[in-house]
Amino acid sequence: MIETRALKTLEFDKIREQVARFCSNSIGKAALDELVPETNFDTVVELLEEMDEGLAILRVKANVPMGGIFDVRPHARRAQIGGMLSPMELMEIASTIRASRILRNFIEDIETEGAIDIPHFIERKEQMPVLTALQHEINACIDENGAVLDSASTTLRSIRQSLRSEEAKVRQKLESLTRGSNATKMLSDAIITIRNDRFVIPVKQEYRSHYGGIVHDQSASGQTLFIEPDAVVQANNEVQRLKVKEKAEIDRILAELTAKVQEVGHDLFVLVQLLGEVDVVLAKGKYGQANKCTKPKMNNEGYTRLVRARHPLLAMEEAVPNTIEFGRDVTAIVITGPNTGGKTVTLKTVGLCTLMAQSGLPVPALDGSELAVFEQIFADIGDEQSIEQSLSTFSSHMVNIVDILSKFDDKSLILFDELGAGTDPQEGAALAISILDEVVGYGARIMATTHYPELKAYGYNRPSVVNASVEFDVETLSPTYRLLIGVPGRSNAFEISKRLGLNATVIDRAKSFTGTDRHEVESMIASLEESRRRSEREADEAHVLLEEAKTLREQLDERLRTYDDKKENLEKKAKDKARKIVDNAKAEAEKIIAELREMKKNAADLVKDHELIDVKKRLDEAAPKENKVLQKAVANRERVQNLQPGDEVKVLSYGQKGTLLKKAAGNEWVVQIGILKMKLPEADLQYIKPEKEQVTRTMTNVKNRTSHVKLELDLRGERYEDALIRTEKYLDDALLANYPRVSIIHGKGTGALRQGIQSYLKGNKRVKSYRYGEAAEGGFGVTVVEFK
C-alpha cells in the first residue's frame, strides 16, 4: 500500500475531489473518498480496463441511467436489528432497487447490440441481486412521496373512508356555526382550523360562554380563543379514535415491509456496493472526458513514458505539456537549474500520474503513454519545516530522506525536490550526490531536482542517470516550463542582469571570478541547447514533409484504387460482351446442328449438296469474328517493329512517303524522302506494302469471295438476253469459288428460257454435265450444273 505521506505530499486528495464531482450519488462519492492506489499489477490493469469500458459506454451512449439511487445500507442494518423503517426509508429502498433494474437492462441492451465489449460491466450486472418483488410490494403500499397508500390493505382503506366521513361531519357542523347570524360578531374569523389534532373555531374572548366546549389555544393577545364547541366534541373524539386505528394499521403494514427488507438485508448491502462501484467507474470516465485524459499502458518493469503530460491540478490552458521517459537504461533523471522554473511541477506531474494510473484513473497525457506499477512511492517535496520540533528546513528534509532510505527498494519511485538544499552549498551538493548514488545503486526509479551546479555533470559520469533542465527564456526573463531531457540547467544570472541594465563592466568582472571550468560548462550547456533547438526545428520540418508525403501517398492510393476499379469494370464489361457473343454463337450453332439432324432424319436422300454447303457456311459464320480494325492495327504494329532497309514508309509527321536506308542509333532510321535524307524515330514511320503484295492480296481476295456467291442462280422473270449474261457471270464466280456443282432456277413456263440456258451450257467447255433437278430439287424448273 502506498504511504499516506506521499499521497498528501502529491495532493492526491485533490484529484479524488475532482473525480467525486462527476459521481451521480452519495455512494460513489463515499467510495471515492476511500480511493487509494493499488500496488498489484493485475489489479491495476483490471481497474484501467474497467475505466476504459466506462469511457466507451459514455462515448457511445452519452449518458448512463444512474438516478434514483440512495445509500440504503443504514436502513437495511436497522431492519436487521429489529427496528421499523419509515415510509420514506422504504420508498428509498424501492427506488434503489428500481434503479438497479434499469441499469441492468441498460447493460443488457449494450451487450445485445455488441457495438462495444464491456465484460467487466456485464460481470457486475450479473452479480447484482434481483429484488424486483420487494420493490413491487413496497410500491403497492407507499407512493413516491413516502405516504402510505389506501390500497396498502383493505382495513386501512375502510378506516380512512370512515375517517374522511367523520371529518366531513365535524366540518359540516362547524361550518354551520361559522355561517350563523351571530358569527360575524362572535368569531374573529369565519374559518375552521386545527389545534391539538382537533377541529376548532376562533371565538372572541367575550363570547366564550356562548359556544361552550373546550378551549385548546389562544392568540398571542389573548383576545381570540380556539374553542372546540360542545356540538362537535363527540365527533372529534370519533375522528381521534379512527386516527389511532389508522396509525396502528400503518404500523402493522410498515412492520411487514420491514420484515421483508430484513430478509434481503445482505442482498441490499451487495447491491448498494455494486452500484457505488459502477458510479465510481463512470465518474472516472467522465473525469477523463472532461480533462482530455487517456488510458496508459501499464508495465511491471519500472518504465515510465509520458507523452505531452500535463499537471492534473493545473488548468488545461495553463499547464505546459512535457514528454518524460525513463526507467529502462536510464533509471534516474536529475533536473538542474534555477528556482521558479517548473522543476517541482514536473516532479508532481510524474508522481500524480503514477498514482492516478494505479488508482484506475486516466492520465492527462496523449495516447502512447506508459506507466509502471510501483509498490512504493516516496516524495520529499516542499518546505516541511516543523516549528514544534524546532527542525530547520534542511533537518526536516533529512528526516524524510532518512525514512525513505530505510524503506525503498527496486520497486519504488522516489521523488526528491531540491535535494541537499538548506545547508552549505559544497556539503549539500556532496550529500546530494552520495544520496543519489545510494538510491541508483539499488535500482529504484528516481527523479530529483537541485540548483547545485556541481550536479550538472552528474549524469555524464553515470550511464543510468540523465541530466535535464527546465527551459528559461532570457528575452522575456521568464521560464517556459518546457522540460529539456539531456540538457543540464545553466545559470542565467549574467544574461538576466544584462537585460535588466547592469553595467557591462560589473558583469565582466563577475565572470572573471567564476573560473575557467565554470565557463567551459556553461559553454557546453549553451551548445547543447542550440543543438536541441536545431534538432527540434529539423524534426518539425521533417514532420511537415512526412505529413505532405502521407497526403500525397493517400491521393496516389486513391487514384490507383479508382484506376483499378475502372479497369475491373471495363474488363468485366468486355468479358460479359464476349460471353454474350459466344453464347449467341453457340445457340446459332446448336440451332443449325438441330436442323441438320432433322434433315438427316426426315429426308436424307433428298437433301441437296448446295443446301449442305449453305448450312456449313452458316455454321462457320456463327463463330465470333475478330475485330478487323484490331487485326489491321496489330499487323501494322508488328510490321513496324520489324522494319527492314528498303521498305517503303509513310512519315506521319510530314505526310510524305520515303524509303528506309539504314538503322541509326537508338530507335531511329535514316529515311530518303525525295532528295532529302532525314533521321526519324521509328514511331513516326508507318510501313507501306509494295504494289506486288497488294495485287497478290487482291487476287487472293477475288479467289476467295465465297461469301458473295450463292449455290443457286434464280433467273425467273428475266429476259432471255439478260439471263444469258447473268448465267455466264455466275458460272465464272462459282468456278472461282471452287463449287463442284450449282443450280440454275429458270422455272417451267413455256420452256424457252430452259432451252436457251441448256443450249448455252452444252457449248460451255467448263461444264462437265447438266441435268434437271429431282423432285426435291425443283424438278423441271431447275437445271443442276456440274463443273469439270
Tab-separated table of C-alpha atoms in Angstrom, residues 243 294 410 662:
chain	number	residue	atom	x	y	z
A	243	LYS	CA	-56.753	8.150	13.570
A	294	THR	CA	-6.124	8.788	-21.861
A	410	ASP	CA	13.989	-1.595	-6.593
A	662	LYS	CA	19.577	2.104	-92.680
